[in-house]
Amino acid sequence: MVEPAVTGTLARRLPTPHRLPLAIAWVGTTAGVAMGIATLILAVASLQATDWPLLALAGAFTAVSHAVVAPSARACRRCARLAFASPPSPGGVLGH
């Protein structure tokens, strides 16, 4: 049984939109990929820049950010797959 994580009184009373978990999962994935690409771009740019320590520091920060976001996005995609594996219940809550 998979239930979406919601907070607040209103969120617990309203049904989850059908594709919201999948959309959130792919937004996280897109952010992780963008951070990985930014890390590579900053690494290449730091080789040619006169102020290379600043670009190298920005690249390191981006790499750490990617390392934090990527596992969360992976977990969101896994939960979204589980949510769509079972048909939605009549009440609108996924996974029942």
mmCIF file of C-alpha atoms in Angstrom, residues 2 58 81 87:
data_model
loop_
_atom_site.group_PDB
_atom_site.id
_atom_site.type_symbol
_atom_site.label_atom_id
_atom_site.label_comp_id
_atom_site.label_asym_id
_atom_site.label_seq_id
_atom_site.Cartn_x
_atom_site.Cartn_y
_atom_site.Cartn_z
ATOM 1 C CA VAL A 2 1.473 3.331 -1.102
ATOM 2 C CA ALA A 58 31.299 26.299 -7.611
ATOM 3 C CA ARG A 81 6.102 3.585 -10.220
ATOM 4 C CA PRO A 87 -5.242 1.287 -9.915
#
